[in-house]
């Protein structure tokens, strides 16, 4: 799991008591190699065309990388391409699963890593550390290893997801397409077609039950994937006003008609047994395997990282394929082909990092044509770097379908970031697991989610991001 929207307990982060805990935690978090030698740390080298950030020669970069659907080796690949730029520069990659619990003590203690992939369920809320992060405009202003300005080699708008209150502080590396995924071979064998509306999805659920299968499956850590599905579908149905209300944390944002319409039909699906039982007590990858390997369920809503994440637990000839989220009616505000797509997998460089310049250089290596092509070939997902994925998607049906979704959507591409910004995913997992288990109805889910939004809105100590 990779771009799962994460959380950070803002009050815990700000509470002075954490400073004491940080001392004990630092030894067990990602211990910093930057303190191990005099050639590491804040010493700067000379800036040049090959070294725009002034990285010291023979220095090391400590990179704590979320160990999710994409693994961590693609960051280590930077070592293969950096050598021709800065002599002796190396990146030491340390896989991390629980980002906030492991790394927030490092921020409080003033000893953060040089580069962090701030992703996963326990992602650090960006607004809580906004002033502690380097801005990354200079990375886009620099030339890549092929001599082209990086800003000219990436997709338009890729700065937006990592820009908070006018500051570009998170470089989202992967071009993530969200949708609903299925086995093309299974559907072909049964004469099924991907649903375009929620009513069609409900009818498909009946067909699934007739075959002894289920429509959906969920795992406890990924129950909010269904929140993502609901929000995406509701924005398509009701237009941008749905997104704006949610992002502004308005008092009735979860009561908007498009959201309620989807909640009600999803509640019906849960009551009629269209979800694989026991998901709220099942680890998410095991739940996903019941879809990708056992084929107990027909559909799974997630992002484009899913093929790589489940490549070791996917049935042969599964032909994983994605399609846009369903709409409610025959006349939605946005077309069915509209998709949520944005740069994801956010990389940050802390101001107090001992080799912040080195952290930025690793990003420059990852944004080279060689680095980006390696990622797409090995992870079967596109990066923000254009023209690095061939038409055949390296043989991946999932990657081909992502390209098709983007092409079919045209200008009808949207995104939102309120869950990321306020770090509220963990709170939201609780009511979603209850709802999908059938222990909470649509009204209860609405009330619980609204309470979470209201709490953030009414808390003056929580910085708010500008919504447009």
Short mmCIF file of C-alpha atoms in Angstrom, two decimals:
data_model
loop_
_atom_site.label_atom_id
_atom_site.label_comp_id
_atom_site.label_asym_id
_atom_site.label_seq_id
_atom_site.Cartn_x
_atom_site.Cartn_y
_atom_site.Cartn_z
CA UNK A 1 0.00 0.00 0.00
CA UNK A 2 1.54 3.29 -0.95
CA UNK A 3 -0.40 6.44 -1.33
CA UNK A 4 -2.78 5.59 1.41
CA UNK A 5 -3.64 8.90 3.01
CA UNK A 6 -1.92 9.18 6.32
CA UNK A 7 -2.23 10.67 9.74
CA UNK A 8 -0.35 12.43 12.47
CA UNK A 9 -1.74 13.26 15.88
CA UNK A 10 -1.17 17.00 15.70
CA UNK A 11 -1.49 17.56 19.43
CA UNK A 12 0.94 14.76 20.19
CA UNK A 13 3.39 16.27 17.76
CA UNK A 14 3.14 19.69 19.36
CA UNK A 15 3.01 18.48 22.95
CA UNK A 16 6.18 19.20 24.85
CA UNK A 17 6.22 15.77 26.42
CA UNK A 18 7.24 14.25 23.14
CA UNK A 19 10.60 15.93 23.36
CA UNK A 20 11.52 13.72 26.26
CA UNK A 21 10.35 10.62 24.44
CA UNK A 22 12.34 11.66 21.39
CA UNK A 23 15.65 11.02 23.13
CA UNK A 24 14.76 7.38 23.75
CA UNK A 25 13.15 6.96 20.36
CA UNK A 26 15.98 8.27 18.26
CA UNK A 27 18.03 5.16 18.68
CA UNK A 28 15.27 2.96 17.31
CA UNK A 29 13.90 5.22 14.56
CA UNK A 30 16.10 5.56 11.47
CA UNK A 31 19.48 6.17 13.08
CA UNK A 32 21.29 8.84 11.16
CA UNK A 33 24.49 8.01 9.30
CA UNK A 34 25.01 11.74 8.90
CA UNK A 35 26.50 11.90 12.38
CA UNK A 36 29.01 9.16 11.77
CA UNK A 37 31.72 11.02 9.94
CA UNK A 38 33.12 14.46 9.30
CA UNK A 39 32.62 14.16 5.56
CA UNK A 40 28.87 13.96 6.16
CA UNK A 41 26.52 16.54 7.52
CA UNK A 42 26.02 20.16 6.61
CA UNK A 43 29.30 20.75 4.80
CA UNK A 44 28.52 22.23 1.41
CA UNK A 45 30.37 21.69 -1.82
CA UNK A 46 30.82 24.07 -4.70
CA UNK A 47 27.76 24.64 -6.85
CA UNK A 48 28.07 23.96 -10.56
CA UNK A 49 26.00 22.82 -13.53
CA UNK A 50 26.50 19.24 -12.40
CA UNK A 51 26.02 20.11 -8.73
CA UNK A 52 23.28 22.76 -8.52
CA UNK A 53 22.63 22.27 -4.80
CA UNK A 54 26.26 22.29 -3.69
CA UNK A 55 26.42 18.74 -2.35
CA UNK A 56 29.67 17.82 -0.61
CA UNK A 57 31.74 15.15 -2.34
CA UNK A 58 31.86 11.73 -0.71
CA UNK A 59 28.86 12.59 1.45
CA UNK A 60 26.02 10.29 2.39
CA UNK A 61 22.30 10.84 2.25
CA UNK A 62 20.05 9.23 4.85
CA UNK A 63 16.74 8.40 3.16
CA UNK A 64 13.86 6.97 5.19
CA UNK A 65 11.47 5.56 2.60
CA UNK A 66 7.97 4.23 3.10
CA UNK A 67 8.05 0.50 2.49
CA UNK A 68 4.70 0.08 0.79
CA UNK A 69 3.44 -0.95 -2.62
CA UNK A 70 6.47 0.38 -4.46
CA UNK A 71 9.10 -0.91 -2.05
CA UNK A 72 12.26 1.17 -1.57
CA UNK A 73 14.79 -0.09 -4.12
CA UNK A 74 13.87 2.58 -6.68
CA UNK A 75 15.38 5.23 -4.39
CA UNK A 76 18.51 3.16 -3.99
CA UNK A 77 18.73 3.04 -7.79
CA UNK A 78 19.81 6.69 -7.57
CA UNK A 79 23.26 5.41 -6.61
CA UNK A 80 23.61 4.04 -10.15
CA UNK A 81 23.04 7.42 -11.76
CA UNK A 82 24.45 9.96 -9.27
CA UNK A 83 28.07 8.92 -9.59
CA UNK A 84 28.60 10.78 -12.84
CA UNK A 85 27.43 14.01 -11.22
CA UNK A 86 28.97 14.21 -7.76
CA UNK A 87 31.93 12.05 -6.79
CA UNK A 88 31.33 9.66 -3.94
CA UNK A 89 27.76 10.73 -3.18
CA UNK A 90 25.68 7.79 -1.96
CA UNK A 91 22.18 7.34 -0.60
CA UNK A 92 21.55 4.91 2.23
CA UNK A 93 17.95 3.76 2.08
CA UNK A 94 16.17 2.69 5.23
CA UNK A 95 12.70 1.15 4.81
CA UNK A 96 10.03 2.49 7.18
CA UNK A 97 6.39 1.42 7.49
CA UNK A 98 5.06 3.61 10.30
CA UNK A 99 6.35 7.00 9.22
CA UNK A 100 4.93 9.29 11.94
CA UNK A 101 5.64 7.10 14.99
CA UNK A 102 9.21 6.47 13.86
CA UNK A 103 10.15 9.85 12.44
CA UNK A 104 8.22 12.53 14.32
CA UNK A 105 10.59 12.15 17.32
CA UNK A 106 13.43 12.89 14.91
CA UNK A 107 11.76 16.19 13.94
CA UNK A 108 11.20 17.13 17.58
CA UNK A 109 14.77 16.18 18.43
CA UNK A 110 16.20 18.29 15.59
CA UNK A 111 17.77 15.25 13.90
CA UNK A 112 15.52 14.42 10.92
CA UNK A 113 16.68 12.30 7.98
CA UNK A 114 17.89 13.99 4.80
CA UNK A 115 15.05 12.64 2.65
CA UNK A 116 11.68 11.14 3.60
CA UNK A 117 9.00 9.45 1.55
CA UNK A 118 6.12 10.71 3.69
CA UNK A 119 3.52 8.14 2.73
CA UNK A 120 1.43 5.36 4.20
CA UNK A 121 -1.29 5.02 6.81
CA UNK A 122 0.83 6.87 9.40
CA UNK A 123 1.99 9.66 7.16
CA UNK A 124 2.98 12.88 8.94
CA UNK A 125 0.40 15.65 8.40
CA UNK A 126 2.09 18.23 6.19
CA UNK A 127 0.63 21.32 7.84
CA UNK A 128 2.05 20.27 11.20
CA UNK A 129 5.64 20.35 9.87
CA UNK A 130 5.23 22.94 7.12
CA UNK A 131 7.76 25.38 8.60
CA UNK A 132 10.29 22.60 9.17
CA UNK A 133 10.58 21.62 5.50
CA UNK A 134 12.73 22.87 2.66
CA UNK A 135 10.92 24.33 -0.32
CA UNK A 136 11.65 22.32 -3.44
CA UNK A 137 11.23 24.87 -6.22
CA UNK A 138 14.97 24.76 -6.80
CA UNK A 139 14.71 21.07 -7.70
CA UNK A 140 12.31 21.85 -10.54
CA UNK A 141 14.45 24.84 -11.57
CA UNK A 142 17.55 22.65 -11.90
CA UNK A 143 18.52 20.73 -15.02
CA UNK A 144 18.15 16.97 -15.04
CA UNK A 145 21.01 14.62 -15.85
CA UNK A 146 20.17 14.90 -19.54
CA UNK A 147 20.64 18.68 -19.44
CA UNK A 148 16.96 19.69 -19.59
CA UNK A 149 15.20 21.84 -17.01
CA UNK A 150 13.25 19.45 -14.80
CA UNK A 151 10.17 21.69 -14.82
CA UNK A 152 9.96 21.16 -18.58
CA UNK A 153 10.08 17.35 -18.33
CA UNK A 154 7.22 16.72 -15.89
CA UNK A 155 3.44 16.74 -16.23
CA UNK A 156 1.56 19.99 -15.66
CA UNK A 157 0.20 20.59 -12.19
CA UNK A 158 2.45 18.13 -10.37
CA UNK A 159 3.47 20.78 -7.86
CA UNK A 160 -0.11 21.26 -6.70
CA UNK A 161 -0.51 18.22 -4.40
CA UNK A 162 2.68 19.14 -2.55
CA UNK A 163 1.97 22.86 -2.24
CA UNK A 164 0.51 24.03 1.06
CA UNK A 165 -0.30 27.69 1.67
CA UNK A 166 1.86 28.70 -1.26
CA UNK A 167 4.88 26.60 -0.31
CA UNK A 168 6.02 23.72 -2.51
CA UNK A 169 7.39 21.38 0.15
CA UNK A 170 6.51 17.87 -1.06
CA UNK A 171 7.69 16.45 -4.36
CA UNK A 172 5.15 13.81 -5.35
CA UNK A 173 7.02 11.38 -7.56
CA UNK A 174 4.45 8.91 -8.86
CA UNK A 175 1.63 9.85 -11.20
CA UNK A 176 -1.18 8.08 -9.39
CA UNK A 177 -4.45 7.25 -11.10
CA UNK A 178 -7.34 6.24 -8.84
CA UNK A 179 -10.05 3.91 -10.04
CA UNK A 180 -11.71 0.53 -9.61
CA UNK A 181 -9.77 -2.59 -10.55
CA UNK A 182 -10.85 -5.98 -11.86
CA UNK A 183 -9.65 -9.10 -13.64
CA UNK A 184 -10.21 -8.64 -17.35
CA UNK A 185 -9.88 -12.38 -17.94
CA UNK A 186 -12.45 -13.23 -15.24
CA UNK A 187 -14.93 -10.70 -16.60
CA UNK A 188 -14.45 -11.97 -20.15
CA UNK A 189 -15.01 -15.57 -19.06
CA UNK A 190 -18.31 -14.63 -17.41
CA UNK A 191 -19.54 -12.07 -19.91
CA UNK A 192 -19.42 -9.26 -17.33
CA UNK A 193 -18.69 -5.60 -18.09
CA UNK A 194 -17.23 -2.97 -15.80
CA UNK A 195 -20.06 -0.94 -14.21
CA UNK A 196 -20.41 2.75 -15.03
CA UNK A 197 -23.08 3.52 -12.44
CA UNK A 198 -23.69 2.42 -8.85
CA UNK A 199 -26.90 0.72 -9.93
CA UNK A 200 -24.91 -1.31 -12.47
CA UNK A 201 -22.43 -2.17 -9.72
CA UNK A 202 -25.29 -3.39 -7.53
CA UNK A 203 -26.60 -5.60 -10.34
CA UNK A 204 -23.08 -6.95 -10.85
CA UNK A 205 -23.03 -7.76 -7.14
CA UNK A 206 -26.08 -9.97 -7.65
CA UNK A 207 -24.32 -11.77 -10.48
CA UNK A 208 -21.28 -12.24 -8.28
CA UNK A 209 -23.39 -13.82 -5.52
CA UNK A 210 -24.93 -16.18 -8.07
CA UNK A 211 -21.39 -17.40 -8.80
CA UNK A 212 -20.52 -17.74 -5.13
CA UNK A 213 -18.43 -14.58 -5.20
CA UNK A 214 -18.61 -11.09 -3.69
CA UNK A 215 -18.61 -7.66 -5.28
CA UNK A 216 -16.04 -5.99 -2.99
CA UNK A 217 -13.44 -6.79 -0.32
CA UNK A 218 -11.67 -4.61 2.23
CA UNK A 219 -8.90 -4.86 4.79
CA UNK A 220 -8.81 -3.11 8.14
CA UNK A 221 -5.94 -0.71 7.35
CA UNK A 222 -7.44 0.15 3.97
CA UNK A 223 -11.12 0.57 4.80
CA UNK A 224 -10.87 4.22 3.79
CA UNK A 225 -10.18 3.15 0.21
CA UNK A 226 -13.98 3.08 0.09
CA UNK A 227 -14.07 6.65 1.36
CA UNK A 228 -11.83 7.58 -1.55
CA UNK A 229 -14.21 5.77 -3.89
CA UNK A 230 -17.20 7.63 -2.43
CA UNK A 231 -15.55 11.05 -2.60
CA UNK A 232 -14.31 10.53 -6.15
CA UNK A 233 -17.71 9.31 -7.30
CA UNK A 234 -19.52 12.14 -5.51
CA UNK A 235 -17.29 14.81 -7.06
CA UNK A 236 -18.01 13.38 -10.50
CA UNK A 237 -21.72 13.30 -9.74
CA UNK A 238 -22.08 16.68 -8.02
CA UNK A 239 -19.20 18.68 -9.42
CA UNK A 240 -16.45 20.72 -7.84
CA UNK A 241 -18.77 22.14 -5.18
CA UNK A 242 -18.70 18.72 -3.49
CA UNK A 243 -14.90 18.83 -3.27
CA UNK A 244 -14.80 22.42 -2.03
CA UNK A 245 -17.27 21.72 0.77
CA UNK A 246 -15.24 18.73 1.97
CA UNK A 247 -11.93 20.57 1.73
CA UNK A 248 -13.32 23.54 3.66
CA UNK A 249 -14.57 21.15 6.34
CA UNK A 250 -18.02 22.69 6.15
CA UNK A 251 -20.59 21.74 8.78
CA UNK A 252 -22.75 19.73 6.38
CA UNK A 253 -20.07 18.56 3.96
CA UNK A 254 -20.73 14.84 4.51
CA UNK A 255 -24.48 15.34 4.10
CA UNK A 256 -24.23 16.49 0.49
CA UNK A 257 -26.70 14.59 -1.69
CA UNK A 258 -24.15 12.88 -4.00
CA UNK A 259 -22.31 11.51 -0.96
CA UNK A 260 -25.50 10.39 0.73
CA UNK A 261 -26.77 8.69 -2.42
CA UNK A 262 -23.61 6.60 -2.57
CA UNK A 263 -23.60 5.89 1.18
CA UNK A 264 -27.13 4.52 0.90
CA UNK A 265 -26.44 2.16 -2.00
CA UNK A 266 -23.20 1.03 -0.37
CA UNK A 267 -25.11 0.37 2.86
CA UNK A 268 -27.50 -1.77 0.82
CA UNK A 269 -24.56 -3.70 -0.63
CA UNK A 270 -23.16 -4.33 2.85
CA UNK A 271 -26.53 -5.51 4.20
CA UNK A 272 -27.00 -7.86 1.25
CA UNK A 273 -23.62 -9.50 1.78
CA UNK A 274 -21.78 -8.11 -1.24
CA UNK A 275 -18.56 -7.56 0.75
CA UNK A 276 -16.26 -10.44 1.71
CA UNK A 277 -17.00 -11.04 5.43
CA UNK A 278 -14.46 -10.28 8.14
CA UNK A 279 -12.59 -7.51 6.35
CA UNK A 280 -12.44 -5.28 9.41
CA UNK A 281 -10.34 -7.94 11.12
CA UNK A 282 -8.18 -8.82 8.11
CA UNK A 283 -4.78 -7.35 7.26
CA UNK A 284 -5.22 -5.34 4.08
CA UNK A 285 -2.81 -7.29 1.85
CA UNK A 286 -4.44 -10.56 2.83
CA UNK A 287 -7.80 -9.03 1.96
CA UNK A 288 -6.45 -7.83 -1.37
CA UNK A 289 -5.08 -11.29 -2.11
CA UNK A 290 -8.58 -12.72 -1.78
CA UNK A 291 -9.40 -10.50 -4.76
CA UNK A 292 -6.20 -10.72 -6.84
CA UNK A 293 -5.33 -14.35 -6.19
CA UNK A 294 -8.42 -16.17 -4.91
CA UNK A 295 -10.87 -14.06 -6.94
CA UNK A 296 -13.46 -14.11 -4.17
CA UNK A 297 -14.38 -10.52 -5.03
CA UNK A 298 -14.85 -8.88 -8.40
CA UNK A 299 -13.87 -5.25 -7.75
CA UNK A 300 -11.35 -3.33 -5.66
CA UNK A 301 -11.06 0.48 -5.44
CA UNK A 302 -7.51 1.74 -5.11
CA UNK A 303 -4.68 3.55 -6.85
CA UNK A 304 -2.36 2.51 -9.64
CA UNK A 305 0.17 1.06 -7.19
CA UNK A 306 -1.99 -2.04 -6.71
CA UNK A 307 -0.44 -4.23 -9.43
CA UNK A 308 3.08 -3.85 -8.08
CA UNK A 309 1.92 -4.22 -4.49
CA UNK A 310 0.20 -7.53 -5.23
CA UNK A 311 2.47 -8.92 -7.93
CA UNK A 312 3.46 -11.86 -5.71
CA UNK A 313 -0.17 -12.62 -4.86
CA UNK A 314 -1.97 -12.29 -8.18
CA UNK A 315 -3.39 -15.20 -10.11
CA UNK A 316 -1.73 -16.04 -13.42
CA UNK A 317 -3.41 -14.33 -16.39
CA UNK A 318 -5.42 -12.13 -14.02
CA UNK A 319 -5.03 -9.21 -16.47
CA UNK A 320 -5.47 -6.52 -13.84
CA UNK A 321 -7.31 -3.56 -15.37
CA UNK A 322 -8.62 -0.27 -14.01
CA UNK A 323 -11.69 1.79 -14.90
CA UNK A 324 -13.10 5.14 -13.65
CA UNK A 325 -15.20 5.22 -10.49
CA UNK A 326 -18.93 4.78 -10.94
CA UNK A 327 -21.36 7.71 -11.08
CA UNK A 328 -24.84 7.81 -9.56
CA UNK A 329 -27.05 9.11 -12.34
CA UNK A 330 -27.24 9.32 -16.11
CA UNK A 331 -26.41 13.04 -15.99
CA UNK A 332 -23.52 13.68 -13.60
CA UNK A 333 -21.86 17.11 -13.45
CA UNK A 334 -18.64 15.53 -14.68
CA UNK A 335 -18.52 12.73 -17.26
CA UNK A 336 -18.10 9.13 -16.23
CA UNK A 337 -14.61 9.20 -17.80
CA UNK A 338 -13.42 11.84 -15.30
CA UNK A 339 -10.79 10.51 -12.93
CA UNK A 340 -8.95 11.50 -9.84
CA UNK A 341 -5.30 11.58 -10.80
CA UNK A 342 -2.41 13.40 -9.24
CA UNK A 343 1.20 13.15 -8.39
CA UNK A 344 1.57 10.97 -5.32
CA UNK A 345 4.26 9.45 -3.11
CA UNK A 346 5.39 12.71 -1.46
CA UNK A 347 9.09 13.23 -0.79
CA UNK A 348 10.18 15.88 1.71
CA UNK A 349 13.53 17.35 2.75
CA UNK A 350 13.68 18.68 6.34
CA UNK A 351 15.41 22.02 6.91
CA UNK A 352 17.41 20.59 9.79
CA UNK A 353 18.61 17.59 7.79
CA UNK A 354 22.38 17.23 7.93
CA UNK A 355 22.59 16.75 4.17
CA UNK A 356 19.54 18.53 2.77
CA UNK A 357 21.43 19.32 -0.43
CA UNK A 358 22.10 15.60 -0.84
CA UNK A 359 18.43 14.85 -0.33
CA UNK A 360 17.58 17.18 -3.18
CA UNK A 361 20.24 15.59 -5.37
CA UNK A 362 18.67 12.16 -4.85
CA UNK A 363 15.39 13.63 -6.09
CA UNK A 364 17.20 15.02 -9.14
CA UNK A 365 18.58 11.54 -9.85
CA UNK A 366 15.11 10.03 -9.51
CA UNK A 367 13.79 12.63 -11.97
CA UNK A 368 16.37 11.74 -14.60
CA UNK A 369 15.10 9.82 -17.61
CA UNK A 370 17.03 6.74 -16.50
CA UNK A 371 15.75 6.93 -12.95
CA UNK A 372 12.12 7.49 -13.96
CA UNK A 373 12.19 4.80 -16.66
CA UNK A 374 13.59 2.31 -14.15
CA UNK A 375 10.71 3.05 -11.79
CA UNK A 376 8.01 2.57 -14.43
CA UNK A 377 9.58 -0.62 -15.74
CA UNK A 378 10.07 -2.23 -12.33
CA UNK A 379 7.00 -0.85 -10.51
CA UNK A 380 4.58 -0.79 -13.43
CA UNK A 381 3.41 2.73 -12.64
CA UNK A 382 4.13 6.10 -14.27
CA UNK A 383 6.19 8.80 -12.60
CA UNK A 384 5.66 12.53 -13.05
CA UNK A 385 8.37 12.49 -15.73
CA UNK A 386 6.81 12.51 -19.19
CA UNK A 387 7.62 10.14 -22.05
CA UNK A 388 9.11 7.33 -20.01
CA UNK A 389 6.34 4.69 -20.43
CA UNK A 390 6.10 2.80 -23.75
CA UNK A 391 2.76 2.13 -25.44
CA UNK A 392 2.75 -1.51 -24.37
CA UNK A 393 3.17 -0.53 -20.72
CA UNK A 394 6.07 -2.97 -20.39
CA UNK A 395 3.48 -5.74 -20.80
CA UNK A 396 1.30 -4.49 -17.93
CA UNK A 397 -2.46 -4.36 -18.52
CA UNK A 398 -2.79 -2.22 -15.39
CA UNK A 399 -0.30 0.34 -16.67
CA UNK A 400 -1.95 0.39 -20.10
CA UNK A 401 -5.35 0.95 -18.48
CA UNK A 402 -3.99 3.87 -16.46
CA UNK A 403 -2.75 5.51 -19.65
CA UNK A 404 -6.16 4.93 -21.22
CA UNK A 405 -8.00 6.43 -18.25
CA UNK A 406 -5.84 9.54 -18.39
CA UNK A 407 -6.35 9.87 -22.14
CA UNK A 408 -10.13 9.33 -21.92
CA UNK A 409 -10.47 11.84 -19.08
CA UNK A 410 -8.83 14.62 -21.05
CA UNK A 411 -9.23 17.79 -18.99
CA UNK A 412 -11.65 16.12 -16.57
CA UNK A 413 -9.00 15.30 -13.98
CA UNK A 414 -9.34 16.36 -10.35
CA UNK A 415 -7.74 15.88 -6.95
CA UNK A 416 -8.15 16.92 -3.31
CA UNK A 417 -5.89 16.91 -0.28
CA UNK A 418 -7.83 17.64 2.91
CA UNK A 419 -7.31 14.17 4.37
CA UNK A 420 -3.55 14.35 3.74
CA UNK A 421 -3.23 17.90 4.97
CA UNK A 422 -4.95 17.33 8.29
CA UNK A 423 -3.70 13.78 8.89
CA UNK A 424 -7.17 12.39 9.67
CA UNK A 425 -7.10 9.04 7.89
CA UNK A 426 -6.49 7.01 11.04
CA UNK A 427 -9.49 8.63 12.72
CA UNK A 428 -11.62 7.87 9.66
CA UNK A 429 -10.61 4.22 9.56
CA UNK A 430 -12.64 3.55 12.72
CA UNK A 431 -16.12 4.42 11.38
CA UNK A 432 -15.35 3.01 7.94
CA UNK A 433 -14.39 -0.38 9.36
CA UNK A 434 -17.59 -0.37 11.40
CA UNK A 435 -19.68 0.61 8.40
CA UNK A 436 -18.21 -2.01 6.07
CA UNK A 437 -18.65 -4.64 8.78
CA UNK A 438 -22.36 -3.77 8.97
CA UNK A 439 -22.10 -2.43 12.53
CA UNK A 440 -22.75 1.20 11.56
CA UNK A 441 -25.38 2.51 9.16
CA UNK A 442 -25.05 5.35 6.64
CA UNK A 443 -26.41 7.89 9.11
CA UNK A 444 -23.88 6.80 11.74
CA UNK A 445 -21.05 6.94 9.22
CA UNK A 446 -22.09 10.44 8.18
CA UNK A 447 -22.20 11.62 11.79
CA UNK A 448 -18.80 10.12 12.59
CA UNK A 449 -17.04 11.60 9.57
CA UNK A 450 -18.66 14.99 10.10
CA UNK A 451 -17.49 14.97 13.71
CA UNK A 452 -13.90 14.46 12.51
CA UNK A 453 -14.18 17.34 10.03
CA UNK A 454 -15.87 19.60 12.60
CA UNK A 455 -13.16 18.92 15.16
CA UNK A 456 -10.44 20.09 12.76
CA UNK A 457 -12.45 23.10 11.58
CA UNK A 458 -13.15 24.33 15.09
CA UNK A 459 -9.63 23.82 16.39
CA UNK A 460 -7.82 27.13 16.01
CA UNK A 461 -4.50 25.48 16.83
CA UNK A 462 -4.66 23.50 13.58
CA UNK A 463 -3.36 25.42 10.60
CA UNK A 464 -5.77 25.42 7.67
CA UNK A 465 -4.79 25.30 4.01
CA UNK A 466 -6.28 27.58 1.40
CA UNK A 467 -9.05 25.99 -0.67
CA UNK A 468 -9.72 27.10 -4.23
#
